[in-house]
Coordinates of C-alpha atoms and ligand atoms in Angstrom, one line a residue:
X1 CA 16.8 -6.0 8.0
X2 CA 16.8 -3.7 10.9
X3 CA 19.9 -1.4 12.0
X4 CA 19.1 -1.3 15.9
X5 CA 17.5 -3.4 18.3
X6 CA 16.2 -1.3 20.3
X7 CA 12.6 -2.3 22.1
X8 CA 9.6 -0.5 21.6
X9 CA 6.2 -1.1 23.0
X10 CA 4.6 -3.7 21.3
X11 CA 1.3 -1.6 20.9
X12 CA 3.3 1.2 19.2
X13 CA 4.5 -1.0 16.7
X14 CA 0.9 -2.2 15.3
X15 CA 1.7 -1.1 12.0
X16 CA 4.5 -4.1 11.5
X17 CA 1.8 -6.8 12.0
X18 CA -1.0 -4.8 10.1
X19 CA -2.8 -6.0 6.8
X20 CA -3.8 -2.6 5.2
X21 CA -6.9 -2.3 3.0
X22 CA -7.0 0.7 0.3
X23 CA -10.3 2.2 -0.6
X24 CA -12.1 5.2 -1.8
X25 CA -15.4 6.3 0.1
X26 CA -16.9 7.2 -3.2
X27 CA -16.2 3.8 -4.7
X28 CA -17.0 1.4 -1.9
X29 CA -20.8 1.4 -1.1
X30 CA -23.5 3.8 -1.5
X31 CA -25.8 4.1 1.6
X32 CA -27.9 7.0 0.5
X33 CA -28.5 5.8 -3.0
X34 CA -27.4 8.8 -4.9
X35 CA -24.8 6.9 -6.9
X36 CA -22.0 8.1 -4.8
X37 CA -20.1 5.9 -2.0
X38 CA -20.7 7.4 1.4
X39 CA -19.5 6.9 4.9
X40 CA -23.0 5.1 5.6
X41 CA -22.2 2.7 2.9
X42 CA -18.7 2.0 4.2
X43 CA -20.1 1.5 7.7
X44 CA -22.5 -1.1 6.3
X45 CA -19.4 -3.1 4.9
X46 CA -17.1 -2.8 7.9
X47 CA -18.2 -6.4 8.9
X48 CA -17.3 -7.5 5.3
X49 CA -13.6 -6.1 5.9
X50 CA -13.3 -8.0 9.4
X51 CA -14.4 -11.0 7.8
X52 CA -11.7 -10.7 5.0
X53 CA -9.5 -10.3 8.2
X54 CA -7.6 -6.9 7.4
X55 CA -6.7 -5.0 10.2
X56 CA -6.3 -1.3 9.0
X57 CA -8.0 0.7 6.1
X58 CA -6.5 3.4 4.5
X59 CA -9.0 5.9 3.1
X60 CA -8.2 8.1 0.2
X61 CA -9.1 11.6 0.4
X62 CA -12.3 12.4 1.6
X63 CA -12.1 16.3 1.9
X64 CA -14.3 18.8 0.0
X65 CA -12.6 19.1 -3.2
X66 CA -13.3 20.2 -7.0
X67 CA -12.2 16.5 -7.5
X68 CA -10.1 17.2 -10.6
X69 CA -7.6 14.9 -9.0
X70 CA -9.9 12.4 -7.2
X71 CA -9.7 14.3 -4.1
X72 CA -5.9 14.7 -4.1
X73 CA -6.9 18.9 -4.7
X74 CA -8.2 19.5 -1.2
X75 CA -10.2 23.0 -0.7
X76 CA -10.9 22.2 2.9
X77 CA -8.5 20.4 5.2
X78 CA -11.1 20.1 8.4
X79 CA -14.3 18.8 6.8
X80 CA -15.8 16.1 4.8
X81 CA -16.7 16.1 1.3
X82 CA -20.8 16.5 1.3
X83 CA -21.3 13.7 -1.0
X84 CA -19.8 11.3 1.4
X85 CA -21.1 12.4 4.7
X86 CA -20.2 14.9 7.4
X87 CA -17.7 14.8 10.3
X88 CA -20.3 13.4 12.6
X89 CA -20.2 10.0 10.5
X90 CA -16.7 10.0 10.1
X91 CA -16.6 9.9 14.2
X92 CA -19.0 7.2 13.9
X93 CA -16.8 5.4 11.5
X94 CA -13.7 5.6 13.8
X95 CA -15.7 4.2 16.7
X96 CA -17.1 1.2 14.9
X97 CA -13.6 0.6 13.0
X98 CA -12.0 0.7 16.5
X99 CA -14.8 -1.6 17.9
X100 CA -13.9 -4.2 15.3
X101 CA -9.9 -3.5 15.9
X102 CA -9.5 -1.9 12.6
X103 CA -7.2 1.1 12.4
X104 CA -7.8 3.9 10.3
X105 CA -5.4 5.8 8.2
X106 CA -6.5 8.9 6.3
X107 CA -4.5 11.1 3.7
X108 CA -2.5 14.2 4.7
X109 CA -2.1 15.8 1.4
X110 CA 0.4 18.6 2.4
X111 CA 2.6 19.1 -0.7
X112 CA -0.3 21.0 -2.8
X113 CA -3.9 22.3 -2.2
X114 CA -6.5 22.7 -4.8
X115 CA -6.5 26.2 -6.5
X116 CA -9.9 26.5 -5.1
X117 CA -8.7 26.4 -1.3
X118 CA -9.3 30.0 0.1
X119 CA -5.7 30.0 1.0
X120 CA -4.7 30.1 -2.9
X121 CA -7.7 32.3 -3.9
X122 CA -6.4 34.8 -1.0
X123 CA -2.7 34.3 -2.2
X124 CA -3.4 35.6 -5.7
X125 CA -4.9 38.5 -4.4
X126 CA -2.6 39.2 -1.8
X127 CA 0.4 41.8 -2.5
X128 CA 3.7 40.2 -3.9
X129 CA 5.6 39.2 -1.0
X130 CA 3.2 39.4 1.8
X131 CA 2.6 36.5 4.2
X132 CA -0.5 35.5 2.3
X133 CA 0.6 35.4 -1.1
X134 CA 3.8 33.3 0.0
X135 CA 1.5 30.4 1.1
X136 CA 2.5 29.4 -2.3
X137 CA 5.6 29.3 -4.6
X138 CA 5.8 32.3 -7.1
X139 CA 8.0 33.3 -9.5
X140 CA 8.5 36.0 -12.4
X141 CA 11.0 33.9 -14.0
X142 CA 9.8 30.3 -15.0
X143 CA 13.0 29.1 -15.9
X144 CA 13.5 28.9 -12.0
X145 CA 14.2 25.5 -10.6
X146 CA 14.7 24.1 -14.2
X147 CA 16.4 20.9 -13.1
X148 CA 13.0 19.6 -11.7
X149 CA 11.2 16.9 -13.3
X150 CA 7.4 16.9 -14.5
X151 CA 5.6 14.0 -13.1
X152 CA 2.3 14.3 -15.1
X153 CA 3.9 14.1 -18.2
X154 CA 0.9 13.4 -20.1
X155 CA -0.9 16.5 -18.7
X156 CA 1.4 19.0 -18.1
X157 CA 4.1 21.0 -20.1
X158 CA 5.8 22.8 -17.1
X159 CA 5.7 22.8 -13.2
X160 CA 5.0 26.5 -13.5
X161 CA 1.4 28.2 -14.4
X162 CA 1.0 31.7 -15.2
X163 CA -1.8 33.4 -13.1
X164 CA -3.3 36.4 -14.4
X165 CA -4.8 37.5 -11.2
X166 CA -1.6 37.5 -9.4
X167 CA 0.4 38.3 -12.4
X168 CA 3.1 35.8 -11.4
X169 CA 3.8 32.1 -12.2
X170 CA 3.0 29.7 -9.4
X171 CA 4.6 26.2 -8.9
X172 CA 3.2 22.9 -9.1
X173 CA 4.5 19.5 -9.1
X174 CA 1.3 17.7 -10.4
X175 CA -1.5 19.3 -12.0
X176 CA -1.4 22.9 -12.7
X177 CA -4.7 23.2 -10.3
X178 CA -2.8 21.8 -7.8
X179 CA -0.5 24.6 -6.3
X180 CA 2.4 23.6 -4.1
X181 CA 2.3 25.1 -0.8
X182 CA 5.4 27.0 0.3
X183 CA 7.1 25.2 3.2
X184 CA 9.6 28.2 3.5
X185 CA 6.7 30.1 5.0
X186 CA 6.6 29.2 8.6
X187 CA 2.7 30.0 8.6
X188 CA 2.4 27.3 6.1
X189 CA 4.2 24.7 8.7
X190 CA 1.9 25.9 11.3
X191 CA -1.2 24.8 9.4
X192 CA 0.1 21.2 8.9
X193 CA 0.6 21.1 12.7
X194 CA -2.9 22.3 13.0
X195 CA -4.3 20.0 10.8
X196 CA -2.6 17.0 12.4
X197 CA -3.9 17.8 15.8
X198 CA -7.4 18.1 14.7
X199 CA -7.4 14.6 13.0
X200 CA -5.5 12.8 15.7
X201 CA -7.7 14.5 18.4
X202 CA -10.8 12.9 16.5
X203 CA -8.7 9.5 16.9
X204 CA -7.1 8.6 13.4
X205 CA -4.7 6.0 13.6
X206 CA -2.2 7.0 10.9
X207 CA -1.5 9.5 8.0
X208 CA -0.6 8.6 4.3
X209 CA 1.9 11.5 3.7
X210 CA 1.1 12.2 -0.1
X211 CA 4.0 13.4 -2.4
X212 CA 6.2 13.9 0.6
X213 CA 9.6 14.4 -1.2
X214 CA 8.7 17.6 -2.8
X215 CA 8.1 19.8 0.1
X216 CA 10.6 22.1 -0.3
X217 CA 12.2 23.7 -3.3
X218 CA 15.9 24.8 -3.6
X219 CA 17.7 26.1 -6.9
X220 CA 20.3 24.0 -8.5
X221 CA 18.7 20.9 -7.1
X222 CA 16.0 18.3 -8.4
X223 CA 13.6 19.6 -5.8
X224 CA 13.3 16.1 -4.2
X225 CA 14.4 14.8 -0.8
X226 CA 16.1 18.0 0.4
X227 CA 17.5 18.4 3.6
X228 CA 15.0 20.7 4.5
X229 CA 12.2 18.4 3.8
X230 CA 13.5 15.7 6.1
X231 CA 13.9 18.2 8.9
X232 CA 10.3 19.4 8.8
X233 CA 9.2 15.8 8.9
X234 CA 11.4 15.1 11.9
X235 CA 9.7 18.1 13.6
X236 CA 6.1 16.6 12.7
X237 CA 7.1 13.3 13.7
X238 CA 8.4 14.5 17.1
X239 CA 4.9 16.5 17.8
X240 CA 3.1 13.3 16.9
X241 CA 5.2 11.3 19.4
X242 CA 5.0 13.6 21.9
X243 CA 1.2 14.1 21.8
X244 CA -0.4 11.2 20.1
X245 CA 2.1 8.0 20.5
X246 CA 1.1 5.1 18.1
X247 CA -0.2 7.5 15.4
X248 CA 1.8 6.4 12.3
X249 CA 3.2 8.3 9.3
X250 CA 3.1 6.2 6.0
X251 CA 5.3 8.0 3.3
X252 CA 4.7 8.3 -0.4
X253 CA 8.0 8.6 -1.5
X254 CA 8.2 7.0 -5.2
X255 CA 12.0 6.9 -5.1
X256 CA 14.9 4.5 -5.5
X257 CA 15.6 2.3 -2.5
X258 CA 18.1 4.5 -0.8
X259 CA 16.5 7.8 -1.1
X260 CA 13.2 5.9 -0.1
X261 CA 14.6 4.6 2.9
X262 CA 16.2 8.1 3.9
X263 CA 12.3 8.8 5.0
X264 CA 12.7 6.6 8.0
X265 CA 15.4 8.8 9.2
X266 CA 16.8 7.3 12.0
X267 CA 13.7 5.9 13.4
X268 CA 12.4 9.4 14.0
X269 CA 10.9 10.6 10.6
X270 CA 8.4 8.1 9.2
X271 CA 7.2 4.7 10.7
X272 CA 6.3 3.2 7.2
X273 CA 7.2 3.9 3.8
X274 CA 5.9 2.0 0.4
X275 CA 8.7 0.1 -1.3
X276 CA 7.7 1.3 -4.8
X277 CA 10.8 -0.1 -6.8
X278 CA 9.6 -3.8 -5.5
X279 CA 6.3 -3.5 -7.2
X280 CA 7.3 -3.5 -10.9
X281 CA 10.0 -5.9 -10.3
X282 CA 7.6 -8.5 -9.0
X283 CA 5.8 -8.3 -12.2
X284 CA 9.2 -8.5 -14.1
X285 CA 10.4 -11.8 -12.2
X286 CA 7.1 -13.3 -13.1
X287 CA 7.2 -12.4 -16.9
X288 CA 10.7 -13.1 -17.3
X289 CA 10.4 -16.5 -14.9
X290 CA 13.6 -15.3 -13.0
X291 CA 14.0 -14.3 -9.8
X292 CA 16.8 -11.6 -10.2
X293 CA 14.6 -8.5 -10.4
X294 CA 13.2 -9.5 -6.9
X295 CA 16.6 -10.5 -5.3
X296 CA 18.4 -7.6 -6.7
X297 CA 15.9 -5.0 -5.6
X298 CA 16.0 -6.2 -2.0
X299 CA 19.9 -6.6 -2.3
X300 CA 20.0 -3.0 -3.0
X301 CA 17.4 -2.0 -0.3
X302 CA 19.5 -0.5 2.7
X303 CA 18.5 -1.8 6.4
X304 CA 16.0 0.2 8.0
X305 CA 15.8 1.4 11.9
X306 CA 14.0 -1.2 13.9
X307 CA 10.7 0.7 14.5
X308 CA 10.1 1.3 10.8
X309 CA 8.5 -0.8 8.1
X310 CA 8.1 -0.8 4.5
X311 CA 4.6 -0.9 3.0
X312 CA 4.4 -3.3 0.0
X313 CA 1.6 -3.4 -2.7
X314 CA 0.8 -4.8 -5.9
X315 CA -1.4 -2.5 -7.2
X316 CA -3.2 1.0 -6.1
X317 CA -5.5 3.7 -7.3
X318 CA -2.7 5.2 -9.5
X319 CA -1.2 3.7 -12.7
X320 CA 1.3 1.0 -12.0
X321 CA 4.4 3.5 -12.1
X322 CA 7.3 2.6 -14.0
X323 CA 9.3 5.5 -12.8
X324 CA 11.5 3.7 -10.6
X325 CA 12.9 1.4 -13.4
X326 CA 15.3 1.8 -16.1
X327 CA 14.3 2.7 -19.6
X328 CA 14.8 -1.1 -20.9
X329 CA 12.8 -2.4 -18.1
X330 CA 9.9 0.3 -18.6
X331 CA 10.0 -0.8 -22.4
X332 CA 9.9 -4.4 -21.3
X333 CA 7.0 -4.0 -19.0
X334 CA 4.9 -1.8 -21.4
X335 CA 5.4 -4.7 -23.9
X336 CA 4.2 -7.2 -21.7
X337 CA 1.7 -5.7 -19.5
X338 CA 0.2 -2.8 -21.7
X339 CA -1.2 -4.9 -24.5
X340 CA -3.7 -2.1 -25.3
X341 CA -1.9 1.3 -25.9
X342 CA -4.8 2.9 -24.1
X343 CA -3.4 1.4 -20.9
X344 CA -0.3 3.5 -20.8
X345 CA -0.6 6.8 -18.8
X346 CA 2.3 9.1 -17.7
X347 CA 5.3 6.7 -16.9
X348 CA 3.2 3.8 -16.2
X349 CA 0.1 1.4 -16.9
X350 CA -3.7 1.6 -15.9
X351 CA -4.6 -1.6 -15.1
X352 CA -6.0 -3.5 -12.1
X353 CA -4.2 -6.8 -10.7
X354 CA -6.4 -9.4 -12.6
X355 CA -6.3 -7.9 -15.9
X356 CA -2.7 -7.4 -15.6
X357 CA -1.9 -11.0 -15.1
X358 CA -4.6 -11.9 -17.8
X359 CA -6.8 -13.2 -15.4
X360 CA -4.6 -16.0 -14.6
X361 CA -5.6 -17.3 -11.2
X362 CA -2.1 -19.3 -10.9
X363 CA -0.5 -16.0 -11.4
X364 CA -2.9 -13.9 -9.1
X365 CA -2.2 -16.4 -6.1
X366 CA 1.6 -16.3 -6.8
X367 CA 1.8 -12.5 -6.8
X368 CA -0.4 -12.2 -3.9
X369 CA 1.8 -15.2 -1.8
X370 CA 4.8 -12.8 -2.8
X371 CA 2.8 -9.8 -1.6
X372 CA 2.0 -11.8 1.8
X373 CA 5.5 -13.3 2.4
X374 CA 8.1 -10.6 1.6
X375 CA 9.1 -8.2 4.1
X376 CA 6.6 -5.2 4.8
X377 CA 3.0 -4.5 5.7
X378 CA 1.0 -5.8 2.7
X379 CA -1.6 -3.3 1.3
X380 CA -4.3 -4.6 -0.8
X381 CA -6.3 -2.4 -3.1
X382 CA -10.2 -2.8 -2.9
X383 CA -11.7 -5.0 -5.5
X384 CA -8.2 -7.0 -5.8
X385 CA -9.4 -9.4 -3.5
X386 CA -12.2 -10.7 -5.9
X387 CA -10.3 -10.1 -8.8
X388 CA -12.0 -6.9 -10.1
X389 CA -11.4 -5.9 -13.7
X390 CA -10.8 -2.4 -15.1
X391 CA -12.0 0.0 -17.7
X392 CA -9.0 1.6 -19.8
X393 CA -11.3 3.9 -21.6
X394 CA -12.3 6.2 -18.8
X395 CA -10.2 9.1 -18.4
X396 CA -7.0 9.7 -16.3
X397 CA -7.0 6.7 -13.8
X398 CA -10.6 6.5 -13.5
X399 CA -10.4 2.9 -14.7
X400 CA -9.1 1.4 -11.8
X401 CA -11.3 3.2 -9.5
X402 CA -15.2 1.6 -10.5
X403 CA -17.8 0.7 -8.1
X404 CA -16.9 -2.1 -5.8
X405 CA -18.7 -5.4 -7.1
X406 CA -20.9 -6.7 -3.9
X407 CA -23.3 -9.0 -5.9
X408 CA -24.7 -9.6 -9.4
X409 CA -27.9 -7.2 -8.7
X410 CA -28.3 -3.8 -10.1
X411 CA -25.1 -1.4 -10.3
X412 CA -23.1 -4.7 -8.7
X413 CA -25.1 -4.1 -5.4
X414 CA -23.1 -0.9 -4.9
X415 CA -25.9 1.6 -5.2
X416 CA -29.5 1.4 -5.6
X417 CA -29.5 4.6 -8.0
X418 CA -30.2 4.6 -11.7
X419 CA -27.1 3.3 -13.3
X420 CA -26.7 6.7 -15.3
X421 CA -26.1 8.3 -12.1
X422 CA -23.3 6.4 -10.6
X423 CA -20.1 8.5 -10.1
X424 CA -18.4 6.0 -12.8
X425 CA -19.8 3.2 -14.7
X426 CA -19.5 -0.4 -13.6
X427 CA -17.6 -3.0 -15.2
X428 CA -19.3 -4.4 -17.9
X429 CA -16.5 -6.4 -19.8
X430 CA -17.9 -9.9 -19.9
X431 CA -14.6 -11.4 -18.5
X432 CA -15.0 -9.2 -15.3
X433 CA -18.5 -8.6 -15.5
X434 CA -20.1 -7.8 -11.9
X435 CA -22.6 -10.5 -12.6
X436 CA -20.0 -13.2 -12.0
X437 CA -17.1 -11.1 -10.4
X438 CA -18.7 -10.2 -7.0
X439 CA -18.5 -10.6 -3.3
X440 CA -21.6 -12.4 -2.7
X441 CA -21.0 -15.1 -5.5
X442 CA -17.5 -15.8 -4.3
X443 CA -18.4 -15.8 -0.7
X444 CA -20.5 -18.8 -1.6
X445 CA -17.5 -20.7 -3.3
X446 CA -14.8 -21.7 -0.9
X447 CA -12.4 -22.0 -4.1
X448 CA -13.0 -18.5 -4.9
X449 CA -10.1 -15.9 -4.8
X450 CA -12.0 -14.3 -1.8
X451 CA -11.4 -17.4 0.2
X452 CA -8.1 -17.8 -1.0
X453 CA -7.0 -14.2 -0.1
X454 CA -8.9 -14.7 3.6
X455 CA -6.7 -17.7 4.0
X456 CA -3.4 -16.2 3.4
X457 CA -4.6 -13.2 5.7
X458 CA -5.7 -15.7 8.4
X459 CA -2.2 -17.6 8.2
X460 CA -0.3 -14.3 8.2
X461 CA -1.7 -13.3 11.4
X462 CA -0.7 -16.3 13.2
X463 CA 3.0 -15.7 12.5
X464 CA 4.8 -12.6 13.6
X465 CA 7.9 -13.5 11.3
X466 CA 5.4 -12.3 8.2
X467 CA 5.3 -8.8 9.8
X468 CA 8.9 -8.7 11.6
X469 CA 11.2 -11.5 10.4
X470 CA 14.4 -10.9 8.4
X471 CA 14.9 -11.6 4.9
X472 CA 17.2 -14.4 3.7
X473 CA 17.4 -15.8 0.3
X474 CA 18.5 -19.2 0.0
X475 CA 21.0 -20.4 -3.1
X476 CA 19.0 -22.4 -5.5
X477 CA 20.6 -23.4 -8.7
X478 CA 17.6 -23.1 -10.5
X479 CA 17.0 -19.5 -11.3
X480 CA 13.0 -19.7 -12.0
X481 CA 12.9 -20.6 -8.0
X482 CA 12.7 -18.0 -5.4
X483 CA 13.6 -19.2 -2.0
X484 CA 13.9 -17.4 1.1
X485 CA 13.5 -17.6 5.1
X486 CA 12.1 -14.9 7.4
X487 CA 13.2 -15.4 11.1
X488 CA 12.1 -13.5 13.8
X489 CA 12.7 -14.5 17.6
X490 CA 12.8 -18.3 17.8
X491 CA 10.5 -18.8 14.6
X492 CA 11.7 -19.6 10.9
X493 CA 9.2 -19.5 8.1
X494 CA 10.4 -20.7 4.9
X495 CA 9.1 -19.8 1.3
X496 CA 9.7 -21.6 -1.9
X497 CA 8.3 -20.0 -5.2
X498 CA 8.2 -21.2 -8.6
X499 CA 8.0 -18.3 -11.1
X500 CA 7.6 -20.3 -14.3
X501 CA 4.5 -21.7 -16.0
X502 CA 6.2 -25.0 -16.0
X503 CA 6.9 -27.6 -13.5
X504 CA 10.2 -26.9 -11.7
X505 CA 12.8 -28.9 -9.7
X506 CA 14.6 -27.0 -6.9
X507 CA 17.7 -28.1 -4.8
X508 CA 17.7 -25.7 -1.6
X509 CA 20.5 -25.4 0.7
X510 CA 18.8 -25.2 4.0
X511 CA 22.3 -24.5 5.7
X512 CA 22.0 -24.3 9.6
X513 CA 18.6 -26.1 9.5
X514 CA 19.5 -29.7 9.8
X515 CA 17.1 -31.7 12.0
X516 CA 14.6 -29.1 11.3
X517 CA 11.1 -30.5 9.8
X518 CA 9.4 -28.1 7.3
X519 CA 5.8 -28.3 8.3
X520 CA 3.6 -26.9 5.3
X521 CA 1.9 -23.8 6.9
X522 CA -1.7 -24.2 5.5
X523 CA -2.1 -27.9 6.0
X524 CA 0.3 -28.4 9.0
X525 CA 1.6 -31.6 6.9
X526 CA 5.1 -32.4 8.0
X527 CA 8.0 -32.9 5.2
X528 CA 10.9 -35.0 5.7
X529 CA 13.5 -33.9 8.1
X530 CA 16.4 -31.7 6.9
X531 CA 19.6 -33.9 6.9
X532 CA 23.0 -32.2 7.5
X533 CA 25.1 -31.8 4.5
X534 CA 22.3 -32.6 1.8
X535 CA 20.3 -30.2 -0.3
X536 CA 16.7 -30.4 0.2
X537 CA 14.5 -31.3 -3.0
X538 CA 11.5 -29.8 -3.7
X539 CA 9.2 -30.7 -7.0
X540 CA 7.3 -27.4 -7.8
X541 CA 4.2 -27.2 -9.8
X542 CA 3.6 -24.5 -12.4
X543 CA 3.4 -21.1 -10.5
X544 CA 3.8 -22.9 -7.3
X545 CA 4.3 -21.5 -3.9
X546 CA 5.0 -23.5 -0.8
X547 CA 5.0 -22.2 2.5
X548 CA 6.6 -23.8 5.7
X549 CA 7.2 -23.3 9.2
X550 CA 10.7 -24.9 10.1
X551 CA 10.2 -26.8 13.4
X552 CA 13.3 -28.0 15.4
X553 CA 12.9 -31.9 15.7
X554 CA 13.2 -33.1 19.4
X555 CA 16.1 -35.1 19.2
X556 CA 16.3 -35.7 23.0
X557 CA 15.9 -39.4 24.3
X558 CA 12.4 -39.4 25.8
X559 CA 12.5 -42.2 28.2
X560 CA 9.9 -45.0 27.6
X561 CA 6.6 -44.5 29.4
X562 CA 6.3 -46.7 32.5
X563 CA 3.0 -47.3 34.3
X564 CA 3.1 -45.9 37.6
X565 CA 3.5 -48.5 40.7
X566 CA 1.1 -48.4 43.2
X567 CA 1.4 -49.8 46.3
X568 CA -1.7 -50.8 47.7
X569 CA -1.8 -52.3 51.4
X570 CA -4.4 -55.1 51.3
X571 CA -6.5 -55.3 54.5
X572 CA -9.7 -57.1 55.1
X573 CA -10.9 -60.4 54.3
X574 CA -7.7 -61.9 52.4
Ligands
LIG601 C1 -0.1 10.7 -5.3 C2 -1.5 10.1 -5.4 O1 -1.5 8.6 -5.0 C3 -2.2 10.6 -6.8 O2 -3.2 9.9 -6.7 C4 -2.2 12.0 -6.8 O3 -2.8 12.4 -8.2 C5 -0.9 12.7 -6.5 N1 0.0 12.1 -5.5 C6 -1.0 14.1 -6.5 O4 -1.5 14.3 -5.2

């Protein structure tokens, strides 16, 4: 799994053992009753996050913004969107989160800004070729960089848009209202260092680097993963290591495993990186009832430096992206998981976890068991811990960004505002209605999904092998069964997963573990000892997942207990 074995101070590697919870301030809890979530609301709910057991929160963009891309269109990198609060509340949030041992990861959207950012307004008016104009990427010839793909295919026809004011075309990898910053301009690079300093000095623990493969452009290339981009990230990393050790970069690089892994550099670029290709393959394996998509993608994943870590996830605030699959695989995924054509968007599917899995509790548990046991730091998307539904009839990706469902009360306990005032409507679909799917109700029922998640999280925190162990797939004849071990130091965990909706037998070779006892991880029940030269037999219920700690049975002969002899001298009357 790891290339080197260098020792790093443990406190700097906090992200390896983390469990990250992703949320949008506006969607979590409205503290002032105006229909939009805010810092005040999040502060009220920090205890909930602590109770769930997560160790870090990733906050989606909270900056001033026209919100045409839900905040990924930033108009000011140094303040807070007024609807959510102010910088003083942000500082309180940091203190309160840290007091609860929760790390805070924020967004650094540095590939592009909003077209409303003063830099862009200044650029379009500045003379051609001036440093101010060159904060962004301009051309007179829109056939330039023609080998670069369009990401938001449902919305944009070209990566160039004409600007009347500037009388030139400007470059954008995403929406046309998100012009790309020009990293060829050293002044732009300086701006990014300034931003980092500002937020680090306030005390943030990490940054998610949005859309990081696209920073530089070069003719004749596809404009992704360029050496210039890697060189810039290494400079940024060095700066953070020198001045703010422990602050983490989490790269959003939606690429095939090789390219994705390149963002770790030699352990001198990004600390973490989402494993995008794993995610759709978990869903494929489940549907196909075959472990191959999972084992294959891990086989294609290169070893990474010892101080680096993948982040793995089932769902997030975007569509379930199908960019990193083949055309056939994409067709298969659409056919299976996008039953309503409205669910398709760009190259993906806009559904939350529960609706993707037909609200099947066994499948939801199984997918979470994979999320928590495969290598990497798990990232949970807010609301998925209670099985929230979605609304594909809302625009863009809004259907998976509706208010968090806290209780069966008005507006799902998210806000006291008039329901018409909410930033997005709550989920009213009878199957996922907030009157039944909500935190309050699930908290009271220890059989709920919320409690299941809590238990998995608690267990994960007990064993370092989850965050740091290697990965070793075990040979099993039955392809519907996935079995693997994770070993770290002297601890080995064993996972056996039935991807089928029917019961399955599994003979598993536990080579090297004869004399070990599989102890079921949740109950502590001991299973029969592993004997030499024999495969171990498991009977698995439909969509079953079984987790074990492999404990070495002591074979040394313990001498029979003997009562100590006490020599008492008898004095006196006798
Ligand atoms: C990736 C983000 O996850 C997505 O929500 C956003 O639209 C694009 N980057 C553009 O910033």
